[in-house]
CSV table of C-alpha atoms in Angstrom, one decimal:
chain,number,residue,atom,x,y,z
A,643,MET,CA,-198.8,142.9,-161.9
A,644,PRO,CA,-198.7,145.8,-159.4
A,645,ALA,CA,-195.9,145.9,-156.8
A,646,VAL,CA,-196.7,144.1,-153.6
A,647,GLN,CA,-195.5,145.7,-150.4
A,648,ARG,CA,-193.8,143.7,-147.6
A,649,ARG,CA,-196.7,144.0,-145.2
A,650,GLN,CA,-199.1,142.9,-148.0
A,651,PHE,CA,-196.7,140.1,-148.9
A,652,LEU,CA,-196.9,138.9,-145.3
A,653,GLY,CA,-200.6,138.6,-145.6
A,654,LEU,CA,-200.5,136.8,-148.9
A,655,LEU,CA,-198.0,134.2,-147.8
A,656,GLY,CA,-199.4,133.4,-144.4
A,657,THR,CA,-197.3,131.8,-141.7
A,658,ALA,CA,-196.7,128.6,-143.6
A,659,GLY,CA,-194.5,130.3,-146.2
A,660,LEU,CA,-192.3,132.2,-143.8
A,661,ALA,CA,-189.6,129.8,-142.7
A,662,GLY,CA,-186.7,131.4,-140.8
A,663,ALA,CA,-183.7,132.6,-142.8
A,664,LEU,CA,-181.0,130.0,-143.4
A,665,PRO,CA,-177.6,130.9,-141.9
A,666,TRP,CA,-175.2,132.3,-144.4
A,667,PRO,CA,-172.9,129.3,-144.8
A,668,ALA,CA,-175.8,127.3,-146.1
A,669,MET,CA,-176.8,129.8,-148.7
A,670,ALA,CA,-175.5,130.5,-152.2
A,671,ALA,CA,-174.2,134.0,-152.6
A,672,ALA,CA,-177.0,136.3,-153.3
A,673,PRO,CA,-176.6,138.9,-156.1
A,674,ALA,CA,-177.0,142.0,-154.0
A,675,LEU,CA,-177.8,143.5,-150.6
A,676,ARG,CA,-179.2,147.1,-150.2
A,677,ILE,CA,-178.5,148.8,-146.9
A,678,GLY,CA,-180.2,152.0,-146.0
A,679,LEU,CA,-178.4,154.4,-143.7
A,680,LYS,CA,-179.7,157.7,-142.5
A,681,SER,CA,-176.9,159.5,-144.2
A,682,LEU,CA,-173.5,158.8,-145.8
A,683,PRO,CA,-170.5,161.0,-145.1
A,684,GLY,CA,-169.4,163.1,-148.1
A,685,ALA,CA,-166.1,161.3,-148.2
A,686,ILE,CA,-165.1,158.2,-146.3
A,687,ASN,CA,-161.3,158.0,-145.7
A,688,PRO,CA,-160.5,154.9,-143.7
A,689,LEU,CA,-157.4,156.6,-142.2
A,690,THR,CA,-159.3,159.6,-140.7
A,691,VAL,CA,-162.6,158.0,-139.8
A,692,ASN,CA,-164.2,159.6,-136.8
A,693,ASP,CA,-168.0,158.7,-136.9
A,694,LEU,CA,-170.1,155.6,-136.5
A,695,VAL,CA,-171.8,155.7,-139.9
A,696,ALA,CA,-168.5,155.9,-141.8
A,697,ARG,CA,-167.2,153.0,-139.6
A,698,GLN,CA,-170.3,150.9,-140.6
A,699,VAL,CA,-169.6,151.3,-144.2
A,700,LEU,CA,-165.8,150.9,-143.9
A,701,GLY,CA,-166.3,147.7,-142.0
A,702,SER,CA,-167.1,146.0,-145.3
A,703,MET,CA,-163.7,146.9,-146.8
A,704,TYR,CA,-161.2,147.3,-144.0
A,705,GLU,CA,-159.9,145.1,-141.1
A,706,SER,CA,-158.0,145.9,-137.9
A,707,LEU,CA,-155.5,144.1,-135.8
A,708,THR,CA,-158.3,142.5,-133.7
A,709,THR,CA,-162.0,142.0,-134.1
A,710,VAL,CA,-164.9,141.1,-131.8
A,711,ASP,CA,-167.6,138.4,-131.9
A,712,PRO,CA,-171.4,139.3,-131.4
A,713,GLN,CA,-170.9,138.9,-127.6
A,714,GLY,CA,-168.1,141.4,-127.6
A,715,ARG,CA,-165.2,139.0,-127.1
A,716,ILE,CA,-161.9,139.9,-128.7
A,717,LEU,CA,-160.7,137.7,-131.5
A,718,PRO,CA,-157.7,137.7,-133.8
A,719,GLY,CA,-158.0,139.9,-136.9
A,720,LEU,CA,-155.0,140.9,-138.9
A,721,ALA,CA,-152.9,140.1,-135.8
A,722,THR,CA,-153.0,136.5,-134.8
A,723,ALA,CA,-151.2,137.1,-131.5
A,724,TRP,CA,-150.2,139.9,-129.2
A,725,GLU,CA,-148.0,139.8,-126.1
A,726,GLY,CA,-147.5,142.6,-123.6
A,727,SER,CA,-144.9,143.3,-121.0
A,728,GLU,CA,-145.7,143.3,-117.3
A,729,ASP,CA,-146.1,147.0,-117.2
A,730,ALA,CA,-148.1,147.1,-120.5
A,731,ARG,CA,-145.6,149.5,-122.1
A,732,ARG,CA,-144.3,147.1,-124.8
A,733,TRP,CA,-146.3,144.9,-127.2
A,734,ARG,CA,-145.1,142.3,-129.7
A,735,LEU,CA,-147.7,141.7,-132.5
A,736,THR,CA,-147.7,138.8,-134.9
A,737,ILE,CA,-149.2,139.8,-138.2
A,738,ARG,CA,-151.3,137.2,-140.1
A,739,ASP,CA,-149.7,135.6,-143.1
A,740,ASN,CA,-151.1,135.1,-146.6
A,741,VAL,CA,-153.3,138.2,-146.5
A,742,THR,CA,-153.7,140.3,-149.7
A,743,PHE,CA,-154.8,143.9,-150.1
A,744,HIS,CA,-157.5,144.8,-152.6
A,745,THR,CA,-154.7,146.3,-154.6
A,746,GLY,CA,-153.0,142.9,-155.0
A,747,ARG,CA,-150.1,143.5,-152.6
A,748,PRO,CA,-149.4,141.1,-149.7
A,749,LEU,CA,-149.9,142.5,-146.2
A,750,THR,CA,-146.7,142.9,-144.1
A,751,ALA,CA,-145.9,144.3,-140.7
A,752,ALA,CA,-144.5,147.3,-142.4
A,753,ASP,CA,-147.9,148.1,-143.9
A,754,VAL,CA,-149.4,148.1,-140.4
A,755,LYS,CA,-146.8,150.6,-139.2
A,756,ARG,CA,-147.4,152.8,-142.3
A,757,SER,CA,-151.2,152.7,-141.7
A,758,PHE,CA,-150.7,153.9,-138.1
A,759,GLU,CA,-148.4,156.8,-139.3
A,760,ALA,CA,-150.7,157.8,-142.2
A,761,ALA,CA,-153.7,157.9,-139.8
A,762,LEU,CA,-151.9,160.5,-137.6
A,763,ALA,CA,-150.5,162.6,-140.5
A,764,GLY,CA,-153.5,164.9,-140.6
A,765,ASP,CA,-154.6,167.6,-138.2
A,766,GLY,CA,-158.0,166.5,-137.1
A,767,ALA,CA,-159.1,164.2,-134.3
A,768,ASN,CA,-160.1,160.6,-135.3
A,769,PHE,CA,-160.2,157.2,-133.8
A,770,ALA,CA,-156.5,156.6,-134.5
A,771,VAL,CA,-155.5,159.6,-132.4
A,772,LEU,CA,-157.1,158.0,-129.4
A,773,ALA,CA,-155.7,154.6,-130.1
A,774,LEU,CA,-152.1,155.7,-130.7
A,775,SER,CA,-151.7,158.6,-128.4
A,776,LYS,CA,-149.4,156.7,-126.0
A,777,VAL,CA,-147.1,155.2,-128.6
A,778,ARG,CA,-143.6,156.7,-128.5
A,779,GLY,CA,-143.2,159.3,-131.2
A,780,PHE,CA,-146.9,160.2,-131.3
A,781,ARG,CA,-146.4,163.8,-130.2
A,782,GLU,CA,-143.5,164.4,-132.6
A,783,LEU,CA,-145.5,163.0,-135.5
A,784,ARG,CA,-148.6,165.1,-134.7
A,785,ALA,CA,-146.4,168.2,-134.3
A,786,LYS,CA,-144.9,167.3,-137.7
A,787,THR,CA,-141.3,167.3,-136.3
A,788,ALA,CA,-141.0,163.7,-137.3
A,789,THR,CA,-142.4,161.5,-140.2
A,790,GLY,CA,-142.7,158.2,-138.3
A,791,LEU,CA,-143.5,156.6,-135.0
A,792,SER,CA,-140.2,156.0,-133.3
A,793,GLY,CA,-141.9,153.5,-130.9
A,794,ILE,CA,-142.8,151.0,-133.6
A,795,THR,CA,-140.2,148.6,-135.0
A,796,VAL,CA,-140.7,146.2,-137.9
A,797,VAL,CA,-138.8,143.1,-136.8
A,798,ASP,CA,-139.7,141.2,-139.9
A,799,ASP,CA,-142.6,140.8,-142.3
A,800,ARG,CA,-144.7,139.1,-139.7
A,801,THR,CA,-143.6,140.8,-136.5
A,802,LEU,CA,-144.1,144.3,-135.1
A,803,GLU,CA,-142.8,145.7,-131.7
A,804,VAL,CA,-144.6,148.6,-130.2
A,805,VAL,CA,-143.1,150.8,-127.3
A,806,CYS,CA,-145.4,153.2,-125.5
A,807,ASP,CA,-144.3,156.2,-123.4
A,808,GLU,CA,-147.0,155.2,-120.8
A,809,PRO,CA,-148.6,151.9,-119.9
A,810,CYS,CA,-151.3,151.0,-122.5
A,811,ALA,CA,-153.0,147.7,-121.5
A,812,VAL,CA,-155.6,148.0,-124.3
A,813,PHE,CA,-153.4,148.9,-127.2
A,814,PRO,CA,-154.1,145.8,-129.4
A,815,PHE,CA,-157.8,146.2,-129.1
A,816,ALA,CA,-158.4,149.6,-130.7
A,817,ARG,CA,-160.1,149.8,-134.1
A,818,LEU,CA,-157.5,150.9,-136.7
A,819,ASN,CA,-158.1,150.4,-140.4
A,820,ILE,CA,-155.1,148.8,-142.1
A,821,VAL,CA,-154.5,150.3,-145.5
A,822,ASP,CA,-152.1,149.8,-148.4
A,823,VAL,CA,-150.7,153.2,-147.9
A,824,GLU,CA,-148.2,152.8,-150.8
A,825,ALA,CA,-151.0,152.3,-153.3
A,826,ALA,CA,-153.1,155.1,-151.8
A,827,GLU,CA,-150.2,157.6,-152.0
A,828,LYS,CA,-149.7,156.7,-155.7
A,829,ALA,CA,-153.4,157.3,-156.4
A,830,GLY,CA,-153.4,160.8,-154.9
A,831,PRO,CA,-155.1,162.6,-152.0
A,832,ASN,CA,-158.6,161.6,-153.0
A,833,TRP,CA,-157.8,157.9,-153.6
A,834,PHE,CA,-160.6,156.6,-151.3
A,835,ARG,CA,-163.2,158.1,-153.7
A,836,THR,CA,-162.2,155.8,-156.5
A,837,MET,CA,-160.6,152.7,-154.9
A,838,SER,CA,-160.3,150.7,-151.7
A,839,ALA,CA,-157.0,149.5,-150.3
A,840,GLY,CA,-158.0,147.3,-147.5
A,841,THR,CA,-158.1,143.5,-146.8
A,842,GLY,CA,-161.8,143.1,-146.0
A,843,PRO,CA,-164.5,140.9,-147.5
A,844,TYR,CA,-165.6,143.6,-150.0
A,845,ARG,CA,-163.9,146.2,-152.2
A,846,LEU,CA,-165.1,149.5,-153.5
A,847,LEU,CA,-166.9,149.4,-156.8
A,848,GLN,CA,-168.2,153.0,-157.1
A,849,SER,CA,-169.2,155.9,-154.9
A,850,ASN,CA,-171.4,158.9,-155.2
A,851,ASP,CA,-170.4,161.1,-152.3
A,852,GLY,CA,-173.1,161.3,-149.6
A,853,ILE,CA,-175.7,159.5,-151.7
A,854,ARG,CA,-174.6,155.9,-152.5
A,855,MET,CA,-171.7,153.6,-152.3
A,856,ASP,CA,-171.4,150.1,-153.9
A,857,VAL,CA,-168.9,147.4,-153.0
A,858,GLU,CA,-168.3,144.0,-154.6
A,859,ALA,CA,-167.1,140.7,-153.2
A,860,ASN,CA,-163.4,140.4,-152.7
A,861,PRO,CA,-162.5,137.1,-154.3
A,862,GLY,CA,-159.2,137.0,-152.4
A,863,TRP,CA,-160.6,137.6,-148.9
A,864,ARG,CA,-159.0,135.4,-146.3
A,865,GLY,CA,-162.4,134.5,-144.8
A,866,GLY,CA,-163.5,132.7,-148.0
A,867,ALA,CA,-166.8,133.2,-149.8
A,868,VAL,CA,-169.1,136.1,-148.7
A,869,PRO,CA,-172.9,136.0,-148.7
A,870,PHE,CA,-173.5,138.7,-151.3
A,871,GLU,CA,-171.9,139.5,-154.6
A,872,ARG,CA,-172.6,143.1,-154.1
A,873,VAL,CA,-173.6,145.5,-151.3
A,874,SER,CA,-175.0,148.9,-151.8
A,875,PHE,CA,-175.2,151.6,-149.1
A,876,LEU,CA,-177.9,154.1,-149.7
A,877,ALA,CA,-178.6,157.4,-147.9
A,878,THR,CA,-182.3,157.3,-146.9
A,879,GLY,CA,-182.8,160.3,-144.6
A,880,ILE,CA,-184.1,160.2,-141.0
A,881,GLY,CA,-187.5,159.4,-139.6
A,882,ASN,CA,-189.8,157.2,-141.7
A,883,ASP,CA,-187.9,157.5,-145.0
A,884,GLY,CA,-185.9,154.3,-144.5
A,885,ILE,CA,-188.9,152.4,-143.2
A,886,THR,CA,-190.9,153.5,-146.3
A,887,LEU,CA,-188.1,152.3,-148.6
A,888,PHE,CA,-187.9,148.9,-146.7
A,889,ASN,CA,-191.7,148.6,-146.8
A,890,ASP,CA,-191.6,149.2,-150.6
A,891,SER,CA,-188.9,146.5,-151.0
A,892,GLN,CA,-186.4,149.1,-152.2
A,893,ILE,CA,-183.9,148.3,-149.5
A,894,ASP,CA,-183.2,145.1,-147.5
A,895,PHE,CA,-182.0,146.7,-144.2
A,896,THR,CA,-182.6,149.9,-142.3
A,897,PHE,CA,-182.0,151.0,-138.7
A,898,VAL,CA,-185.2,152.3,-137.0
A,899,ASP,CA,-184.7,155.8,-135.6
A,900,THR,CA,-185.6,156.4,-132.0
A,901,ASP,CA,-188.6,158.7,-132.8
A,902,ALA,CA,-190.0,156.1,-135.2
A,903,LEU,CA,-189.5,153.1,-132.9
A,904,ARG,CA,-192.9,153.0,-131.2
A,905,GLY,CA,-194.8,153.1,-134.5
A,906,VAL,CA,-192.8,150.2,-135.9
A,907,MET,CA,-192.9,148.1,-132.7
A,908,ASP,CA,-196.7,148.6,-132.4
A,909,ASP,CA,-197.3,147.6,-136.0
A,910,PRO,CA,-197.9,143.8,-136.2
A,911,GLY,CA,-197.0,143.9,-139.9
A,912,PHE,CA,-193.4,144.7,-139.1
A,913,LYS,CA,-193.0,142.0,-136.4
A,914,ARG,CA,-191.4,139.4,-138.8
A,915,TRP,CA,-188.7,141.8,-139.9
A,916,LEU,CA,-187.6,143.3,-136.6
A,917,SER,CA,-184.2,142.6,-135.3
A,918,SER,CA,-182.5,144.1,-132.2
A,919,VAL,CA,-179.3,143.9,-130.2
A,920,PRO,CA,-178.2,145.8,-127.0
A,921,ARG,CA,-175.8,148.7,-127.7
A,922,MET,CA,-172.3,148.9,-126.2
A,923,GLN,CA,-173.0,152.6,-125.7
A,924,MET,CA,-173.0,155.4,-123.2
A,925,ARG,CA,-175.8,157.9,-123.8
A,926,VAL,CA,-176.0,161.1,-121.7
A,927,VAL,CA,-176.9,164.8,-121.6
A,928,ALA,CA,-173.7,166.8,-121.4
A,929,LEU,CA,-174.0,169.9,-119.2
A,930,ASP,CA,-171.4,172.7,-119.8
A,931,PRO,CA,-170.8,174.6,-116.5
A,932,ARG,CA,-168.8,177.2,-118.4
A,933,ARG,CA,-171.9,178.3,-120.2
A,934,VAL,CA,-174.5,177.8,-117.4
A,935,LYS,CA,-173.4,178.7,-113.9
A,936,ALA,CA,-175.9,176.4,-112.1
A,937,PHE,CA,-174.5,173.3,-113.8
A,938,ALA,CA,-171.3,173.7,-111.7
A,939,ASP,CA,-173.4,172.7,-108.6
A,940,LEU,CA,-173.6,169.0,-108.0
A,941,ARG,CA,-177.1,169.4,-106.4
A,942,VAL,CA,-178.5,170.9,-109.6
A,943,ARG,CA,-177.0,168.1,-111.7
A,944,ARG,CA,-178.4,165.5,-109.3
A,945,ALA,CA,-181.8,167.1,-109.3
A,946,MET,CA,-181.9,167.0,-113.1
A,947,SER,CA,-181.0,163.3,-113.0
A,948,LEU,CA,-183.7,162.6,-110.4
A,949,LEU,CA,-186.4,164.1,-112.6
A,950,ILE,CA,-185.9,161.4,-115.3
A,951,ASP,CA,-188.0,158.2,-114.9
A,952,ARG,CA,-185.7,155.9,-116.8
A,953,PRO,CA,-187.5,152.5,-116.3
A,954,ALA,CA,-190.8,154.1,-117.5
A,955,MET,CA,-189.0,155.5,-120.6
A,956,ALA,CA,-187.4,152.2,-121.4
A,957,GLU,CA,-190.8,150.4,-121.1
A,958,ARG,CA,-193.2,152.9,-122.6
A,959,PHE,CA,-191.3,155.1,-125.0
A,960,PHE,CA,-188.8,152.4,-126.2
A,961,ARG,CA,-191.3,149.5,-125.9
A,962,GLY,CA,-189.0,147.5,-123.8
A,963,VAL,CA,-186.1,147.4,-126.3
A,964,ALA,CA,-183.8,149.6,-124.2
A,965,ALA,CA,-181.6,149.3,-121.1
A,966,VAL,CA,-181.2,151.4,-118.0
A,967,HIS,CA,-177.5,151.4,-117.0
A,968,LYS,CA,-176.4,152.3,-113.5
A,969,GLY,CA,-173.2,153.9,-114.7
A,970,ILE,CA,-171.5,155.2,-117.8
A,971,VAL,CA,-169.9,151.9,-118.8
A,972,PRO,CA,-172.2,149.3,-120.5
A,973,PRO,CA,-172.8,146.5,-117.9
A,974,ALA,CA,-171.8,143.9,-120.5
A,975,LEU,CA,-168.3,145.4,-120.2
A,976,LEU,CA,-168.3,146.1,-116.5
A,977,SER,CA,-170.7,144.8,-113.9
A,978,ASN,CA,-170.2,147.3,-111.1
A,979,GLU,CA,-171.9,146.2,-107.9
A,980,LYS,CA,-170.6,149.3,-106.2
A,981,LEU,CA,-173.1,151.5,-108.0
A,982,GLU,CA,-176.6,152.3,-106.8
A,983,PRO,CA,-179.4,152.3,-109.4
A,984,LEU,CA,-180.3,155.7,-110.9
A,985,ALA,CA,-183.4,156.9,-109.0
A,986,TYR,CA,-186.5,158.8,-110.0
A,987,ASP,CA,-187.4,161.1,-107.1
A,988,PRO,CA,-189.0,164.5,-107.9
A,989,MET,CA,-189.4,165.4,-104.2
A,990,LEU,CA,-185.7,164.9,-103.5
A,991,ALA,CA,-185.0,166.9,-106.7
A,992,LYS,CA,-187.1,169.8,-105.4
A,993,ARG,CA,-185.2,169.8,-102.1
A,994,LEU,CA,-181.8,169.7,-103.8
A,995,LEU,CA,-182.7,172.7,-105.9
A,996,GLU,CA,-183.8,174.6,-102.8
A,997,GLU,CA,-180.5,173.7,-101.0
A,998,ALA,CA,-178.5,174.9,-104.1
A,999,GLY,CA,-180.3,178.3,-103.9
A,1000,TYR,CA,-182.5,177.7,-106.9
A,1001,PRO,CA,-186.0,177.0,-105.3
A,1002,GLU,CA,-188.3,175.6,-108.0
A,1003,GLY,CA,-185.6,176.4,-110.5
A,1004,ARG,CA,-185.6,180.2,-110.0
A,1005,GLY,CA,-182.3,181.8,-110.7
A,1006,ILE,CA,-181.1,179.2,-113.1
A,1007,ASP,CA,-180.2,180.9,-116.4
A,1008,PRO,CA,-182.4,179.7,-119.3
A,1009,PHE,CA,-180.5,177.2,-121.3
A,1010,GLN,CA,-180.8,175.2,-124.5
A,1011,VAL,CA,-180.7,171.4,-124.9
A,1012,ALA,CA,-179.5,170.5,-128.4
A,1013,VAL,CA,-180.3,167.3,-130.2
A,1014,VAL,CA,-180.6,166.0,-133.8
A,1015,PRO,CA,-184.0,165.6,-135.4
A,1016,GLU,CA,-184.4,161.8,-134.8
A,1017,TYR,CA,-184.3,162.3,-131.0
A,1018,ARG,CA,-186.8,165.2,-130.7
A,1019,ARG,CA,-189.7,163.3,-129.3
A,1020,GLU,CA,-187.6,161.6,-126.7
A,1021,PHE,CA,-186.1,164.9,-125.5
A,1022,VAL,CA,-189.5,166.5,-125.3
A,1023,TYR,CA,-190.1,164.3,-122.3
A,1024,TYR,CA,-186.8,165.2,-120.6
A,1025,VAL,CA,-187.2,168.9,-121.2
A,1026,SER,CA,-190.8,168.9,-120.0
A,1027,GLN,CA,-189.8,167.1,-116.8
A,1028,TRP,CA,-187.2,169.8,-116.1
A,1029,ASN,CA,-189.7,172.6,-117.0
A,1030,ASN,CA,-192.3,171.1,-114.7
A,1031,ALA,CA,-189.8,171.5,-111.8
A,1032,GLY,CA,-189.1,175.1,-112.8
A,1033,ILE,CA,-185.8,174.4,-114.6
A,1034,PRO,CA,-185.7,176.7,-117.7
A,1035,ALA,CA,-184.6,174.3,-120.4
A,1036,LYS,CA,-185.6,174.8,-124.0
A,1037,LEU,CA,-185.3,172.0,-126.7
A,1038,VAL,CA,-183.4,173.0,-129.8
A,1039,VAL,CA,-183.2,170.7,-132.9
A,1040,SER,CA,-180.1,171.1,-135.0
A,1041,PRO,CA,-179.3,169.6,-138.4
A,1042,ARG,CA,-177.0,166.5,-138.0
A,1043,GLN,CA,-173.8,168.0,-139.4
A,1044,GLU,CA,-174.2,171.3,-137.6
A,1045,PHE,CA,-174.9,169.4,-134.4
A,1046,ILE,CA,-171.8,167.2,-134.7
A,1047,SER,CA,-169.6,170.1,-135.5
A,1048,ARG,CA,-170.8,172.3,-132.6
A,1049,SER,CA,-171.0,169.6,-130.0
A,1050,ARG,CA,-167.4,168.6,-130.7
A,1051,ARG,CA,-166.5,172.2,-130.0
A,1052,ARG,CA,-168.6,172.2,-126.9
A,1053,ASP,CA,-170.6,175.0,-128.4
A,1054,TYR,CA,-173.9,174.2,-126.7
A,1055,ASP,CA,-175.2,174.8,-123.2
A,1056,SER,CA,-176.2,171.1,-123.0
A,1057,PHE,CA,-176.6,168.4,-125.6
A,1058,LEU,CA,-177.1,164.8,-126.3
A,1059,PHE,CA,-173.8,162.9,-126.1
A,1060,GLY,CA,-173.5,159.3,-127.2
A,1061,TRP,CA,-170.4,157.2,-127.3
A,1062,THR,CA,-170.3,153.7,-128.9
A,1063,ALA,CA,-167.5,151.4,-127.9
A,1064,THR,CA,-164.8,150.9,-130.6
A,1065,TYR,CA,-163.3,148.1,-128.6
A,1066,PRO,CA,-164.7,145.9,-125.8
A,1067,ASP,CA,-163.0,147.4,-122.7
A,1068,PRO,CA,-164.3,149.9,-120.1
A,1069,MET,CA,-161.2,152.0,-120.9
A,1070,ASN,CA,-162.9,153.0,-124.1
A,1071,PHE,CA,-165.4,154.9,-122.0
A,1072,LEU,CA,-163.5,155.9,-118.9
A,1073,ASP,CA,-160.2,157.1,-120.3
A,1074,GLU,CA,-161.4,158.5,-123.6
A,1075,LEU,CA,-164.4,160.4,-122.2
A,1076,PHE,CA,-163.5,161.5,-118.7
A,1077,SER,CA,-159.7,161.8,-118.3
A,1078,SER,CA,-158.8,165.4,-118.0
A,1079,ARG,CA,-156.5,165.3,-121.0
A,1080,SER,CA,-158.9,163.5,-123.4
A,1081,ARG,CA,-159.9,165.5,-126.5
A,1082,PHE,CA,-163.2,163.7,-126.4
A,1083,ASN,CA,-164.2,164.7,-122.9
A,1084,PRO,CA,-167.7,166.1,-123.5
A,1085,VAL,CA,-167.8,168.7,-120.7
A,1086,GLY,CA,-164.1,169.1,-119.7
A,1087,TRP,CA,-164.6,167.3,-116.4
A,1088,SER,CA,-161.4,166.9,-114.4
A,1089,ASN,CA,-160.7,164.8,-111.3
A,1090,ALA,CA,-157.1,164.1,-110.2
A,1091,LYS,CA,-158.0,160.9,-108.3
A,1092,PHE,CA,-159.9,159.6,-111.4
A,1093,ASP,CA,-156.8,160.3,-113.6
A,1094,ASP,CA,-154.6,158.4,-111.1
A,1095,LEU,CA,-156.9,155.4,-111.2
A,1096,ILE,CA,-156.9,155.3,-115.0
A,1097,GLU,CA,-153.1,155.4,-115.0
A,1098,GLN,CA,-153.1,152.5,-112.6
A,1099,ALA,CA,-155.5,150.5,-114.8
A,1100,MET,CA,-153.5,151.2,-117.9
A,1101,ALA,CA,-150.5,149.4,-116.3
A,1102,ILE,CA,-152.5,146.2,-115.5
A,1103,PRO,CA,-152.5,143.7,-118.4
A,1104,ASP,CA,-154.8,141.2,-116.5
A,1105,PRO,CA,-158.4,142.2,-117.3
A,1106,GLY,CA,-159.8,140.8,-114.0
A,1107,ARG,CA,-157.5,142.9,-111.9
A,1108,ARG,CA,-158.0,145.9,-114.1
A,1109,ALA,CA,-161.8,145.7,-113.7
A,1110,GLU,CA,-161.5,146.3,-110.0
A,1111,VAL,CA,-159.8,149.6,-110.6
A,1112,TYR,CA,-162.3,150.5,-113.3
A,1113,LYS,CA,-165.1,150.1,-110.8
A,1114,ASP,CA,-163.6,152.7,-108.5
A,1115,ALA,CA,-163.1,155.1,-111.4
A,1116,GLU,CA,-166.7,154.7,-112.5
A,1117,CYS,CA,-167.9,155.4,-109.0
A,1118,LEU,CA,-166.0,158.7,-109.0
A,1119,VAL,CA,-167.8,159.8,-112.2
A,1120,MET,CA,-171.2,158.8,-111.0
A,1121,ASN,CA,-170.7,160.4,-107.6
A,1122,ASP,CA,-170.0,163.7,-109.3
A,1123,LEU,CA,-172.4,163.3,-112.2
A,1124,PRO,CA,-170.6,165.5,-114.8
A,1125,VAL,CA,-173.2,164.1,-117.3
A,1126,ILE,CA,-176.8,163.0,-116.9
A,1127,PRO,CA,-177.1,159.3,-118.0
A,1128,LEU,CA,-180.1,158.5,-120.1
A,1129,VAL,CA,-181.8,155.3,-121.3
A,1130,VAL,CA,-179.8,153.3,-123.9
A,1131,PRO,CA,-182.0,152.0,-126.6
A,1132,ASP,CA,-181.1,148.8,-128.4
A,1133,TYR,CA,-180.1,148.9,-132.0
A,1134,VAL,CA,-183.4,148.1,-133.7
A,1135,ALA,CA,-183.6,147.4,-137.4
A,1136,LEU,CA,-185.8,146.0,-140.1
A,1137,ARG,CA,-184.0,143.3,-142.1
A,1138,GLY,CA,-185.1,141.0,-144.9
A,1139,ASN,CA,-184.8,137.2,-144.6
A,1140,VAL,CA,-181.6,137.3,-146.6
A,1141,LEU,CA,-179.8,138.6,-143.5
A,1142,SER,CA,-178.7,136.6,-140.5
A,1143,GLU,CA,-179.8,137.3,-136.9
A,1144,ASN,CA,-176.3,138.6,-135.9
A,1145,PHE,CA,-176.0,141.1,-138.8
A,1146,ILE,CA,-176.0,144.0,-136.3
A,1147,THR,CA,-173.1,144.0,-133.8
A,1148,PRO,CA,-173.4,145.5,-130.3
A,1149,PHE,CA,-170.8,148.1,-131.4
A,1150,GLY,CA,-173.0,149.5,-134.1
A,1151,GLY,CA,-171.2,147.7,-136.9
A,1152,LEU,CA,-172.5,145.4,-139.5
A,1153,ASN,CA,-171.4,141.8,-139.8
A,1154,PHE,CA,-170.1,141.3,-143.4
A,1155,GLY,CA,-168.0,138.2,-142.7
């Protein structure tokens, strides 16, 4: 019998045979799940992870101190409780009992401390560097003048005390993979290629760097039975490749790239399989004034922003599965009534360019706007809008790895910059992207008043009071526009009926529990 594609299968079954998927707890464990991802990192070390795709894969094997539900609320993870001092400089963490690593060793508070230290032992930037930068002893450990974090004390097997040099109201919420470092060190520097040493619902079965990774159910997981006996992560490539594999029943899940979104949304044959969730993400064009003199003028930046019709892009290009944010913090994390909506006003943009001394864009040095291939079509619109106003922008498409490397070095005139929350607090966007000392600041923007507000917020443990300070800080960013905010598309995916509605999280993760 010839193979039947999914869309053909839809027609053969008709609506009567397509009952909704049962929730996982009501299903027996299925043999396997095949997840298609655009690319897989060549090596995925849970201690040095610094990109979203690696985090998606590692989420099946590793847990952190806290976790979040589909609505972004913070829940206990490997820590069952956390208590901060009034100035948010000291934290006391209670570590969950009766948790076992994939290696067979029981989890203790000492393992948490060693995971933190091992994550900082290398030289590169990663998520742990952001999360632990305020812990006492961080600078010495990074400078290799110390081997441990002096600010972390193991009180007993279940209790950890953390002292920070500065207030850090969000310390317990950062995503930090907890690893059996003792077992990893015994296995050698490339241990993560052949074994997993986490506590998550799945454990590593085999890995072919950059091509495929297979994990199997962890029978000792603290959360009980998992929905699949085995999960395979497969590199599919960008564009329509993942869609083709899904359509041919070779994978059970794939994200839909931005440039492929309209084709999928407009095809009724895919309607049954579509799933989406709003992103906890900031998405902007970063403009580097060191490379293009005109970018230093606020009037030029405002003009470029005014030339983008965001509501039209959300509705027409993204087919309604996108959001227009007023600021740089997702509204689900911070509803900021102090911000005005981002306007579309070509006539005002023209006047601002004239006031800045660049009438109809004349005098602005030609510059490049760099993106990865899957965003080419979207950026054709932005660049054409700027070109129509005389702004000499040119779109340049770079291979993904080259783009990531060069954008981190700020080696482009301007480029697409996206940041997905690793924990549900506005600080993840404000401090880590716009503080003058942040290594992840995309354009090197600096504002002393903003830095002062962030320091104030860091010392306020109460989230309600902290939010009021966040609003003022966000207003400073938007009044100066160091970046040009864009439309934020939802996470859109094709998923088989074996998967639940909440398989995708707003943080770009995958719900394996």
